[in-house]
Structures are given as structure tokens and as C-alpha cells.
CSV table of C-alpha atoms and ligand atoms in Angstrom, one decimal:
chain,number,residue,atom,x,y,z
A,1,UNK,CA,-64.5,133.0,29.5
A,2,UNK,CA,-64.8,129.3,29.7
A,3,UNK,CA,-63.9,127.1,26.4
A,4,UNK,CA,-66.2,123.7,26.1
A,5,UNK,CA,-67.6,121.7,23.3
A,6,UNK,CA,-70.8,122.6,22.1
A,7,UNK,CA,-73.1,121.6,18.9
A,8,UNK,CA,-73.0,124.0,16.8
A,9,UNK,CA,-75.8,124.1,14.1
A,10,UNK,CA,-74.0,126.7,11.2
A,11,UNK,CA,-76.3,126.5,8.6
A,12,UNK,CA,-80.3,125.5,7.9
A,13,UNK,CA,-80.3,121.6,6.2
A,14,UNK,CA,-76.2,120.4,7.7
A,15,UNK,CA,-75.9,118.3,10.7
A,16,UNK,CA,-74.7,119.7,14.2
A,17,UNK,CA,-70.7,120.2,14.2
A,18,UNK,CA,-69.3,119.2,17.6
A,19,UNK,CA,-66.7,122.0,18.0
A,20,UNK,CA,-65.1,124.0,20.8
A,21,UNK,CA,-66.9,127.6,21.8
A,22,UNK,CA,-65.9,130.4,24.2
A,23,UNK,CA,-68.7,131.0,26.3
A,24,UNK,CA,-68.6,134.4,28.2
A,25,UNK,CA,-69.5,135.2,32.0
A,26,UNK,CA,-72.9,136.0,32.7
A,27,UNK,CA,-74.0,139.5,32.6
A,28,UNK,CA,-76.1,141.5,35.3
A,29,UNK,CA,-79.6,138.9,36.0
A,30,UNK,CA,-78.2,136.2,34.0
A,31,UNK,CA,-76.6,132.9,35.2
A,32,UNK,CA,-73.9,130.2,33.8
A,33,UNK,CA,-74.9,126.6,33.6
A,34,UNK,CA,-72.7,123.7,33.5
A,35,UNK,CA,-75.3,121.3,31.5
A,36,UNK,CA,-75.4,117.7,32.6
A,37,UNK,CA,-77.9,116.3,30.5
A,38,UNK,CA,-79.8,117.2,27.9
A,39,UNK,CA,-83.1,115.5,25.9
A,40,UNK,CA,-83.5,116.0,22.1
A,41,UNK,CA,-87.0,117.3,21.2
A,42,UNK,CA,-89.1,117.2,17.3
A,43,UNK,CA,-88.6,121.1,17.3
A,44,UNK,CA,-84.6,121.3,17.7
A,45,UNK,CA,-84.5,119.3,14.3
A,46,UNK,CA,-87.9,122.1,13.0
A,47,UNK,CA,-85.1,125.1,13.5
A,48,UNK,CA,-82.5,122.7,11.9
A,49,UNK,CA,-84.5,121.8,8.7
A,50,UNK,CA,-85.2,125.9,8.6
A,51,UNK,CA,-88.9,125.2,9.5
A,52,UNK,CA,-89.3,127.5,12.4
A,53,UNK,CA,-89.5,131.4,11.9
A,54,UNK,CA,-87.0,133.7,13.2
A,55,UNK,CA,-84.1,131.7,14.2
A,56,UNK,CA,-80.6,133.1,13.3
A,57,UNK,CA,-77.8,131.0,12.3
A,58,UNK,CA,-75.2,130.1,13.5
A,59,UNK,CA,-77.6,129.1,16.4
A,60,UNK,CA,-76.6,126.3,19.7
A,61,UNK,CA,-80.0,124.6,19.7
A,62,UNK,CA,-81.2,121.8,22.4
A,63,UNK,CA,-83.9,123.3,25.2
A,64,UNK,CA,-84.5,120.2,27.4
A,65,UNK,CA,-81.8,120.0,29.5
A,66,UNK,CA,-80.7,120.5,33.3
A,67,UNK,CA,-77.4,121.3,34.9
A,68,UNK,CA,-75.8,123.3,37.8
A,69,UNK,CA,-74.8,126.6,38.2
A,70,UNK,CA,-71.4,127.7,37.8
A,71,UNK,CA,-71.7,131.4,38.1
A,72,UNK,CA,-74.1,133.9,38.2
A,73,UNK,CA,-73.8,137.8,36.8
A,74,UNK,CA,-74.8,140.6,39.1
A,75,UNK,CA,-77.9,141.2,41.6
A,76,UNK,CA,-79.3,137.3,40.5
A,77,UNK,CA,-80.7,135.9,43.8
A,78,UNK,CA,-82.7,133.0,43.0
A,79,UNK,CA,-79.8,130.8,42.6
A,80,UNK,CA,-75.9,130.1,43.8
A,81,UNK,CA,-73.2,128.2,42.2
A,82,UNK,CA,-73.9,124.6,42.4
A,83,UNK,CA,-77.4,124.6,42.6
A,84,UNK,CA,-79.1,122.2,40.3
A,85,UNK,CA,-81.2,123.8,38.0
A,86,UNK,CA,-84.0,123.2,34.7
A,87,UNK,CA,-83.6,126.3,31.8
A,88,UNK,CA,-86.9,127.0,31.1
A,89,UNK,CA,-88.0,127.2,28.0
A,90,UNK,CA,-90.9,129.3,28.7
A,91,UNK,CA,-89.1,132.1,31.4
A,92,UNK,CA,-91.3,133.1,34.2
A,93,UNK,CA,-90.5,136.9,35.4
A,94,UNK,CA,-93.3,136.4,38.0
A,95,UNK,CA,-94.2,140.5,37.5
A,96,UNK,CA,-96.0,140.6,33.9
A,97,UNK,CA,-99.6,140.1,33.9
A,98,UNK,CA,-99.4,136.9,32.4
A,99,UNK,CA,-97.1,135.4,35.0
A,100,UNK,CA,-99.6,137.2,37.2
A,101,UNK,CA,-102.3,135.0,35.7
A,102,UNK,CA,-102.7,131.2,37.1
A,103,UNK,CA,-104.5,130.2,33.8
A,104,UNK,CA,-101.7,131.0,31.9
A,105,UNK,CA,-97.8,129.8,31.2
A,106,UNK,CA,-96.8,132.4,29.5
A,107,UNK,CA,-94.3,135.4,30.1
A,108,UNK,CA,-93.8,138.9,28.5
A,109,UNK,CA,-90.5,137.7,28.1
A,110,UNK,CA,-90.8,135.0,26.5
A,111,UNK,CA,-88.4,134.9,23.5
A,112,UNK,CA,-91.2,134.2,20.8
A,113,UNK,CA,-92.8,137.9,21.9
A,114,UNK,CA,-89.3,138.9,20.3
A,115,UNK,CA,-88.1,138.2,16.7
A,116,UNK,CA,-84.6,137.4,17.4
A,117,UNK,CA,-82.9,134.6,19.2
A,118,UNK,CA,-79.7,136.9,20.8
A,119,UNK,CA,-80.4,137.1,24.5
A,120,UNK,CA,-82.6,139.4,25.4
A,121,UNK,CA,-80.6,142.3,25.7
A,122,UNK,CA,-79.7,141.5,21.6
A,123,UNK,CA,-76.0,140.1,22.3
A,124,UNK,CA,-74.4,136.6,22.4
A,125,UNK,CA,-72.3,134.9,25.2
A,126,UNK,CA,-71.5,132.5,22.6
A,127,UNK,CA,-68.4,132.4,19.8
A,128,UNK,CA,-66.4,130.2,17.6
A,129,UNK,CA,-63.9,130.6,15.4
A,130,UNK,CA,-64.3,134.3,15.8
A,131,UNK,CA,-67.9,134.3,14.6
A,132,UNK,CA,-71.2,135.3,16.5
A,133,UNK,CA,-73.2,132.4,17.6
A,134,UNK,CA,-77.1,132.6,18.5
A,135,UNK,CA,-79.0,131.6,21.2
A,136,UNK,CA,-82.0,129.1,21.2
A,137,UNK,CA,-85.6,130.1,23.3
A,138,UNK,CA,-83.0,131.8,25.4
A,139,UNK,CA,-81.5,128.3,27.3
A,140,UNK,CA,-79.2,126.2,24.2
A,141,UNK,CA,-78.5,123.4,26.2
A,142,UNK,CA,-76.3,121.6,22.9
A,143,UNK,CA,-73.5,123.3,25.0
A,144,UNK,CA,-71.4,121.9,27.9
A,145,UNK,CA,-71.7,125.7,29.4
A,146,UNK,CA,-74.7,128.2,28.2
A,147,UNK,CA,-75.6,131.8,29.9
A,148,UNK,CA,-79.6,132.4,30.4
A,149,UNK,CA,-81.8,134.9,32.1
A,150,UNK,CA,-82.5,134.0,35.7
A,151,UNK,CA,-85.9,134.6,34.7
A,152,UNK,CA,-85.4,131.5,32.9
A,153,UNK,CA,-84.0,129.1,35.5
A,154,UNK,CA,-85.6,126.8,38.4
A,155,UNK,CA,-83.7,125.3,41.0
A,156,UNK,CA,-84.4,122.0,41.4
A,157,UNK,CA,-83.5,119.4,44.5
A,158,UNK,CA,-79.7,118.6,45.0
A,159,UNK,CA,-81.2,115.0,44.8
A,160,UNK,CA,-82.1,114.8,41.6
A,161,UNK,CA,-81.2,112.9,38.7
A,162,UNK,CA,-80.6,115.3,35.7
A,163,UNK,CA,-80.3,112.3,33.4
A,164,UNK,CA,-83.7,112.0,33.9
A,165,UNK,CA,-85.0,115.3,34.9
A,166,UNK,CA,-84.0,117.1,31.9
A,167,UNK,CA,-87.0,115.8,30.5
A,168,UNK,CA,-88.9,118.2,32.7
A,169,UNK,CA,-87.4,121.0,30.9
A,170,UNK,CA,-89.8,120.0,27.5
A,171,UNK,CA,-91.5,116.6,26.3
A,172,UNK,CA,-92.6,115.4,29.5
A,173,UNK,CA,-93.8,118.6,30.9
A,174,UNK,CA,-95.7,119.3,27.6
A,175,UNK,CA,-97.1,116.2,27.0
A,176,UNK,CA,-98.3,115.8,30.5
A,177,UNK,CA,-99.4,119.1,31.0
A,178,UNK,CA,-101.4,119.4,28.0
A,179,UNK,CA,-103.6,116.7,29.1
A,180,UNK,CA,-103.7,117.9,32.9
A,181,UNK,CA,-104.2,121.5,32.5
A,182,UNK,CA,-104.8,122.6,29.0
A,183,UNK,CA,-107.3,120.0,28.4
A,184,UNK,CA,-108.1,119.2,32.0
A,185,UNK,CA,-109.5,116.0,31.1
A,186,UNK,CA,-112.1,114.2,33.0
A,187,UNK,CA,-112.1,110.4,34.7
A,188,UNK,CA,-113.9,108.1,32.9
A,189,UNK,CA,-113.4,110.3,29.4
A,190,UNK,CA,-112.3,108.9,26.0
A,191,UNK,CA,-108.7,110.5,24.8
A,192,UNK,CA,-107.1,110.1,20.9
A,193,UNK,CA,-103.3,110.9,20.8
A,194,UNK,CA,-102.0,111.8,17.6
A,195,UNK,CA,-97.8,111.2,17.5
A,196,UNK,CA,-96.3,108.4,20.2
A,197,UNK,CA,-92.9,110.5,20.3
A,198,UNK,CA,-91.9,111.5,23.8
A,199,UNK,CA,-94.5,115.1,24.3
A,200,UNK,CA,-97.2,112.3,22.5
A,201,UNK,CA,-96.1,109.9,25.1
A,202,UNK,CA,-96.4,112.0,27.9
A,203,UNK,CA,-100.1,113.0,26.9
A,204,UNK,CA,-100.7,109.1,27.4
A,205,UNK,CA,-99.6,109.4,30.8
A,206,UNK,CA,-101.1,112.5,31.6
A,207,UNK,CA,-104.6,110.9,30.4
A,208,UNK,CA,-104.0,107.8,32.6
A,209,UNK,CA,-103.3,110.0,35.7
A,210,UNK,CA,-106.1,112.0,35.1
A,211,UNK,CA,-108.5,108.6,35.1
A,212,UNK,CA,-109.5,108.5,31.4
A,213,UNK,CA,-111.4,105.4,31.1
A,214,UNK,CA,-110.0,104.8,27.1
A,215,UNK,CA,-106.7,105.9,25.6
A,216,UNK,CA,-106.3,106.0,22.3
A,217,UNK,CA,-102.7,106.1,20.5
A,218,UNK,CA,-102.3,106.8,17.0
A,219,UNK,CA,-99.0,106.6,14.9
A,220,UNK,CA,-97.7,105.8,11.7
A,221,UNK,CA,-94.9,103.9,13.4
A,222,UNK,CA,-96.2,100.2,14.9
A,223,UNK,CA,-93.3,100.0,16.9
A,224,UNK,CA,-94.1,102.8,18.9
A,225,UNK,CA,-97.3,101.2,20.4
A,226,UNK,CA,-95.7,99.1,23.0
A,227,UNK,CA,-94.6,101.8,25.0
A,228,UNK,CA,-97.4,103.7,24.6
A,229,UNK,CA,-100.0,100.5,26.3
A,230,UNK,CA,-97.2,100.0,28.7
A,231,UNK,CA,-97.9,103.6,29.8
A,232,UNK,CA,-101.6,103.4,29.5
A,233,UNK,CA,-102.7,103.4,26.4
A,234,UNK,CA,-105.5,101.2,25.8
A,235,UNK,CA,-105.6,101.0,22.0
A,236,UNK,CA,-103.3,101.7,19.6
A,237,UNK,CA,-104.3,102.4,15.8
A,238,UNK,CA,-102.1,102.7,12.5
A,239,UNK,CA,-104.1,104.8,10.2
A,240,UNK,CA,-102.0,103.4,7.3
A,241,UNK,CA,-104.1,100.1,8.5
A,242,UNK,CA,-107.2,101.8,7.1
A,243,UNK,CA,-108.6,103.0,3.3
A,244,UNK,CA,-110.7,105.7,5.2
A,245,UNK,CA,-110.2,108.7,6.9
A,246,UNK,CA,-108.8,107.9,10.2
A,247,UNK,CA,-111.3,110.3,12.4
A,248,UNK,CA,-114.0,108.5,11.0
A,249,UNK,CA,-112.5,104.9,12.2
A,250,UNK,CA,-112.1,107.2,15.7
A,251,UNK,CA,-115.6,108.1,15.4
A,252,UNK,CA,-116.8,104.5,14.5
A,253,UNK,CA,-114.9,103.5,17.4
A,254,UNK,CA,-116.6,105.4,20.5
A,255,UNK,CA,-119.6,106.4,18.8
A,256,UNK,CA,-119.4,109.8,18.8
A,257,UNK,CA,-115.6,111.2,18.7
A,258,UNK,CA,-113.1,111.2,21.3
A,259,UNK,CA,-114.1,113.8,24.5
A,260,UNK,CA,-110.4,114.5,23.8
A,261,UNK,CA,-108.3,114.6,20.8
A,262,UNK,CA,-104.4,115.4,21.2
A,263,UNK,CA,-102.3,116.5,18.0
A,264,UNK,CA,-98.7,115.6,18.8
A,265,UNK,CA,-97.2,115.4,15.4
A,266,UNK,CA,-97.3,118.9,13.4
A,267,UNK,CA,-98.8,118.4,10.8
A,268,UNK,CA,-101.7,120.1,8.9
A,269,UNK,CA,-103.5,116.7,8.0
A,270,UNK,CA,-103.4,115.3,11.5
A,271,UNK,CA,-104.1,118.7,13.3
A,272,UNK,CA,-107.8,118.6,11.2
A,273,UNK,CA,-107.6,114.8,11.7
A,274,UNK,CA,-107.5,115.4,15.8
A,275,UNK,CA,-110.2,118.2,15.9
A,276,UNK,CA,-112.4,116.2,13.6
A,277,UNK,CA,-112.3,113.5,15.6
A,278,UNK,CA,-113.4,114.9,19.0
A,279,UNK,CA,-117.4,115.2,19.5
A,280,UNK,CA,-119.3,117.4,18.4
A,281,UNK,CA,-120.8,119.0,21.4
A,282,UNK,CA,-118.1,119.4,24.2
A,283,UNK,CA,-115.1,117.7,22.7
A,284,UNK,CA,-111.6,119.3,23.3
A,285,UNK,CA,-109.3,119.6,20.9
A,286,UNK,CA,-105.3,120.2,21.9
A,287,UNK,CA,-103.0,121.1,19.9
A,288,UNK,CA,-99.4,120.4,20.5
A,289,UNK,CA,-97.5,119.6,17.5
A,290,UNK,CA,-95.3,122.8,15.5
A,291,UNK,CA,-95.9,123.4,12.3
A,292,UNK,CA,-93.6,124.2,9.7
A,293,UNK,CA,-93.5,128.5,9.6
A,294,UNK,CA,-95.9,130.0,7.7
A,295,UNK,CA,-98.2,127.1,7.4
A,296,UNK,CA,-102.0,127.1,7.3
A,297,UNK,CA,-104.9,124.9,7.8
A,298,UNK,CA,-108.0,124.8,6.0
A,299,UNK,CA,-110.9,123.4,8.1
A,300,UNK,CA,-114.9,123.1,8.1
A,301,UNK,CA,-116.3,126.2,10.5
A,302,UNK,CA,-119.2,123.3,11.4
A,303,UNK,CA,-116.7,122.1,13.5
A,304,UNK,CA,-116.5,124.8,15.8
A,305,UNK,CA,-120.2,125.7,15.7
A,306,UNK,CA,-121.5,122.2,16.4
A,307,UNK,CA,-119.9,123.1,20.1
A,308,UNK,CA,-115.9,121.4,20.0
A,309,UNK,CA,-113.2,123.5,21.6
A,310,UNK,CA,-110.1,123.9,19.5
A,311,UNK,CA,-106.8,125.1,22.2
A,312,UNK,CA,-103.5,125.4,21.8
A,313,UNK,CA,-100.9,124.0,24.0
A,314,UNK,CA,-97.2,125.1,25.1
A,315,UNK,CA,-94.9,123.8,27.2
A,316,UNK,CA,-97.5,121.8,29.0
A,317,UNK,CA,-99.9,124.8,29.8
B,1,NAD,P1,-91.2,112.8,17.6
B,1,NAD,O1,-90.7,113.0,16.2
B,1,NAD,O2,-90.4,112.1,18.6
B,1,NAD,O3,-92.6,112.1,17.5
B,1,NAD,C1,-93.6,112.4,16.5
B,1,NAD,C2,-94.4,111.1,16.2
B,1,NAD,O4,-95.4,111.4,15.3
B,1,NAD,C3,-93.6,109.9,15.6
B,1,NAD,O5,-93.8,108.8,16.4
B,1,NAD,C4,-94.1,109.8,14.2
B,1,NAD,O6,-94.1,108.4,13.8
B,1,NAD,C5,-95.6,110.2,14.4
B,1,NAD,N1,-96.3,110.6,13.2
B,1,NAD,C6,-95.8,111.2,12.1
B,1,NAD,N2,-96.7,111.4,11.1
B,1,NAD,C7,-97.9,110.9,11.7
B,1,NAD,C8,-99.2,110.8,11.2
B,1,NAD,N3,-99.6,111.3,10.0
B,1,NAD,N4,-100.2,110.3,12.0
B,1,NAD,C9,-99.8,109.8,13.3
B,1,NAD,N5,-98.5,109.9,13.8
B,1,NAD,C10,-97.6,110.4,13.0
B,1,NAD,O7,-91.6,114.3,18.1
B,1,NAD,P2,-91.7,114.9,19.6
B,1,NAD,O8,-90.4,115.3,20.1
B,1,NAD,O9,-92.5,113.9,20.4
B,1,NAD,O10,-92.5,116.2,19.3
B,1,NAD,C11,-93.8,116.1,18.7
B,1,NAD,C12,-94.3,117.5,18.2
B,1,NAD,O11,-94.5,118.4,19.3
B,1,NAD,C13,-93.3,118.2,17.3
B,1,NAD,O12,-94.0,118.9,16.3
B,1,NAD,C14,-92.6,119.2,18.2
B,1,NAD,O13,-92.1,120.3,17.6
B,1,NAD,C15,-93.8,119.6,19.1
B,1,NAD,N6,-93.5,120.2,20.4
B,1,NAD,C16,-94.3,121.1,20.8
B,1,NAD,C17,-94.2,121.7,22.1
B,1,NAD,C18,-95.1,122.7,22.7
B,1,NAD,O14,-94.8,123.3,23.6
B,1,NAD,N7,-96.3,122.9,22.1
B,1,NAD,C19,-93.1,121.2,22.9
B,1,NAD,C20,-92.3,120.2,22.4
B,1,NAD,C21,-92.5,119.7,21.2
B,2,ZN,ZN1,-89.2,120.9,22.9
């Protein structure tokens, strides 16, 4: 058992707790990380505010992070100690017929097909003060030391900077990846991205590398629009700058809509915002952004019929 510092979220509503955790060996297929670094992403604070659905407290949240491997449980092969490694977020098996699919991200294991947040076999390698502590999407990277699935690991090159790489293990690879693959958007298209955090961000980058001809960033917060032309954005819009809806200021703009719209935020207003303002007849919408649990959007069916495509997004696709 190794003792470490973790962040330790015991309740829905109170800040993280810095406090000092026993974390167990890893069990048969599942390995021991020492995390180095480790991003913080809009949905950590979703489970903190109780927003997201079937999280357990006390939970160790944090799932963009990268680190090295300090021990690994029985028959695990892919890895050794002191490889450098990114906990996925999304495991990959490689056996279930979605892995099997190339169209698809997804896994049979993935934690959300199961409505607990234990590790998969429904126990913890975490405790504190005598008490139980949950796992987060199966990685909980808020801890010096965390125990995941080897289904849920990549190795990564011994060269690599995890300061900076963690960000593969969420908001970069989302952001990017919705744009590249979920969308696959087209040179010379027109892109709106709704939310400049760091997934809304990355969509801006994955727009520019994919050769859209105009990127359009949209945020309630001004200050985030220097970043976002210094990454490629070509216009950048405060729809608190406008007494109309802001899809029809989009739609004023490039005539028809957007080819494709990018909802980065999580909200119900800007999710109908984004698909309204991609064109009718083969405009993409993507949607990114969570949404509090048990929310639901209203919207017109016209929308749909009138030809736009309307996709969901995780993890980049
Ligand atoms: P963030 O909080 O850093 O950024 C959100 C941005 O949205 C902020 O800049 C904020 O000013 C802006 N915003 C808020 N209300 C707005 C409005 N009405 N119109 C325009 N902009 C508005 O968040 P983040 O970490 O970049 O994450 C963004 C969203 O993506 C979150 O909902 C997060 O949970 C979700 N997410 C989804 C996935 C996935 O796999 N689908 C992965 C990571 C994050
Ligand atoms: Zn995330």
C-alpha cells in the first residue's frame, strides 16, 4: 500500500480537501500510476457541483492526466514499471465490437455503460480515514498514485513532456478530434465554436488544421478571444454584444449558417444556438459540451428535416 496526497472531493457543493490516502496494489489487469501532471477539465467541477449522474461520493476526480507506471497487477502486458503512460478516459479493450469498429471511440467497458464509479470489478484501491473512496471514469488523476484497468492505459514516448501531454488525456484530444473526425470538416468550410475554454480551443485548432477558410469563436468572456485568433480563429463574437439571437447574427454573417457549428459550453440555450446556426441543407452540428443530468432540450424538428446533421462528440471521436 502506498500513502500519497490526493484531492479528495467528500461531498457534492465543498471544495477538494488535499489529504493523505492509502492507495492499494493493483489487482490482476490493472496497473499503478505515479501521476506527474494533471489538466483540470469543465466536467471534474459538473461531478463536483452534483451535475453529473451516477457519481458516488467520496469520489478522487481529475481525468486528464499522465504519469508512469509504478506497478502493474497480474498477467498486464502492455506496460512495465516506468513506462510513461496517458489513463484514458474512454478505455479501449480492443475485443468488443465497438473497439472493433474504426468509426467509433467507444468501448463495452467504458465506465458510463456501468452506473457506478468503483472499478470495474465494484471495489476501490482508494481509502482515507478508514472510509471508502470512489473512482472517477475509472483513471482519478487528483491523486499522486491511482490504480486503473490496463484497458485504460497508453504508453506513451519516454520523451515526452507530461506537463504538457496530459492534455492528450481530455481537452485537447476532444476538441481536436471533434473537428477532425466527428465532424470531419472540409478546407475552405465555415466553422462557429461555441465556448473558448480549452476542448473549445482545441476545436479552433482542429478547424485550422483541417483548412477551414473561416473560424468563428463565440464566448461570453472577451478575454478569451485572443487566444483563440492566435490559434486560428478568424472572428470572434460576444453575443452579449447583440439584442438578437446570436445564430441569427451567425446567419447574417455567412449568409446561410455556418457548414459547422461546435457547442463547447453545456448548455441547453447554446446547444439550440449551435444547431440553429449551421445551414440548412448539409450543415453539421457537434456537440461537445455536458449538460447538467437529467436535462433536456426543446428544439424545432424543421431543423433536422431541412437536411442539418446533429452528432454527438466524446473524447474527440
Ligand atoms: P471551460 O469552462 O474552460 O470553458 C467553457 C467556456 O464557455 C468559457 O470560456 C465560458 O465563458 C463559455 N461560455 C459560457 N456560457 C456561454 C454562452 N452562453 N455562450 C458562449 N460561451 C459561453 O470548459 P472546458 O473544460 O473547455 O469544457 C467545455 C465543455 O465540454 C464542458 O461542458 C465539459 O464538461 C465538456 N467536455 C466534454 C467532453 C466530451 O468528451 N464530450 C470532454 C471534455 C469536456
Ligand atoms: Zn474532460
Amino acid at each position: 500500500v502506498i500513502r500519497c496526497r490526493a484531492a479528495v472531493a467528500w461531498a457534492p457543493g465543498k471544495s477538494l480537501s488535499i489529504e493523505e490516502v492509502e492507495v492499494a496494489p493493483p489487482k490482476a489487469g490493472e496497473v499503478r500510476i505515479k501521476i506527474v501532471a494533471t489538466g483540470i477539465c469543465h466536467s471534474d467541477e459538473h461531478v463536483l457541483k452534483g451535475c453529473l449522474p451516477n457519481v458516488e461520493f467520496p469520489v478522487i476526480l481529475g481525468h486528464e492526466g499522465a504519469g508512469i507506471v509504478e506497478s502493474i497487477g497480474e498477467g498486464v502486458t502492455s506496460v512495465k514499471p516506468g513506462d510513461k503512460i496517458i489513463p484514458l478516459c474512454i478505455p479501449q479493450c480492443g475485443e468488443c465490437s465497438f473497439c472493433l469498429n474504426p468509426e467509433s471511440n467507444f468501448c463495452q467497458k467504458f465506465h458510463i455503460c456501468e452506473p457506478q464509479n468503483l472499478l470495474p470489478d465494484k471495489t476501490s484501491r482508494f481509502s482515507c480515514k478508514g472510509r471508502q473512496i470512489h473512482h472517477f471514469l475509472w483513471v482519478s488523476t487528483f491523486a499522486e498514485y491511482t490504480v486503473v484497468p490496463e484497458y485504460a492505459v497508453a504508453k506513451i514516448d519516454a520523451a515526452a513532456p507530461l506537463d504538457k501531454v496530459c492534455l492528450f488525456g481530455c481537452g485537447f484530444s476532444t476538441g481536436y478530434g471533434a473537428a477532425i473526425n466527428t465532424a470531419k470538416v472540409k478546407p475552405g468550410s465555415t466553422c462557429a465554436i461555441f465556448g473558448l475554454g480549452g476542448v473549445g480551443l482545441s476545436v479552433v485548432m482542429g478547424c485550422k488544421a483541417a483548412g477551414a477558410s473561416r473560424i468563428i469563436a463565440v464566448d461570453i468572456n472577451k478575454d478569451k478571444f485572443a487566444k483563440a485568433k492566435e490559434l486560428g480563429a478568424t472572428d470572434c463574437i460576444n453575443p452579449r454584444d447583440f439584442n438578437k439571437p446570436i445564430q441569427e447574427v451567425l446567419t447574417e454573417l455567412t449568409g446561410q449558417g455556418v457548414d459547422y457549428s461546435f457547442e463547447v459550453v453545456g448548455k441547453a440555450e447554446t446547444m439550440i444556438a449551435a444547431l440553429a446556426s449551421c445551414n440548412m441543407s448539409t450543415g453539421v452540428c457537434v456537440m461537445v459540451g455536458v449538460s447538467e443530468s437529467g436535462s433536456e432540450i426543446a428544439i424545432d424538428p424543421m431543423l433536422l428535416l431541412t437536411g442539418r446533421t446533429w452528432k454527438g462528440s466524446m473524447l474527440g471521436g
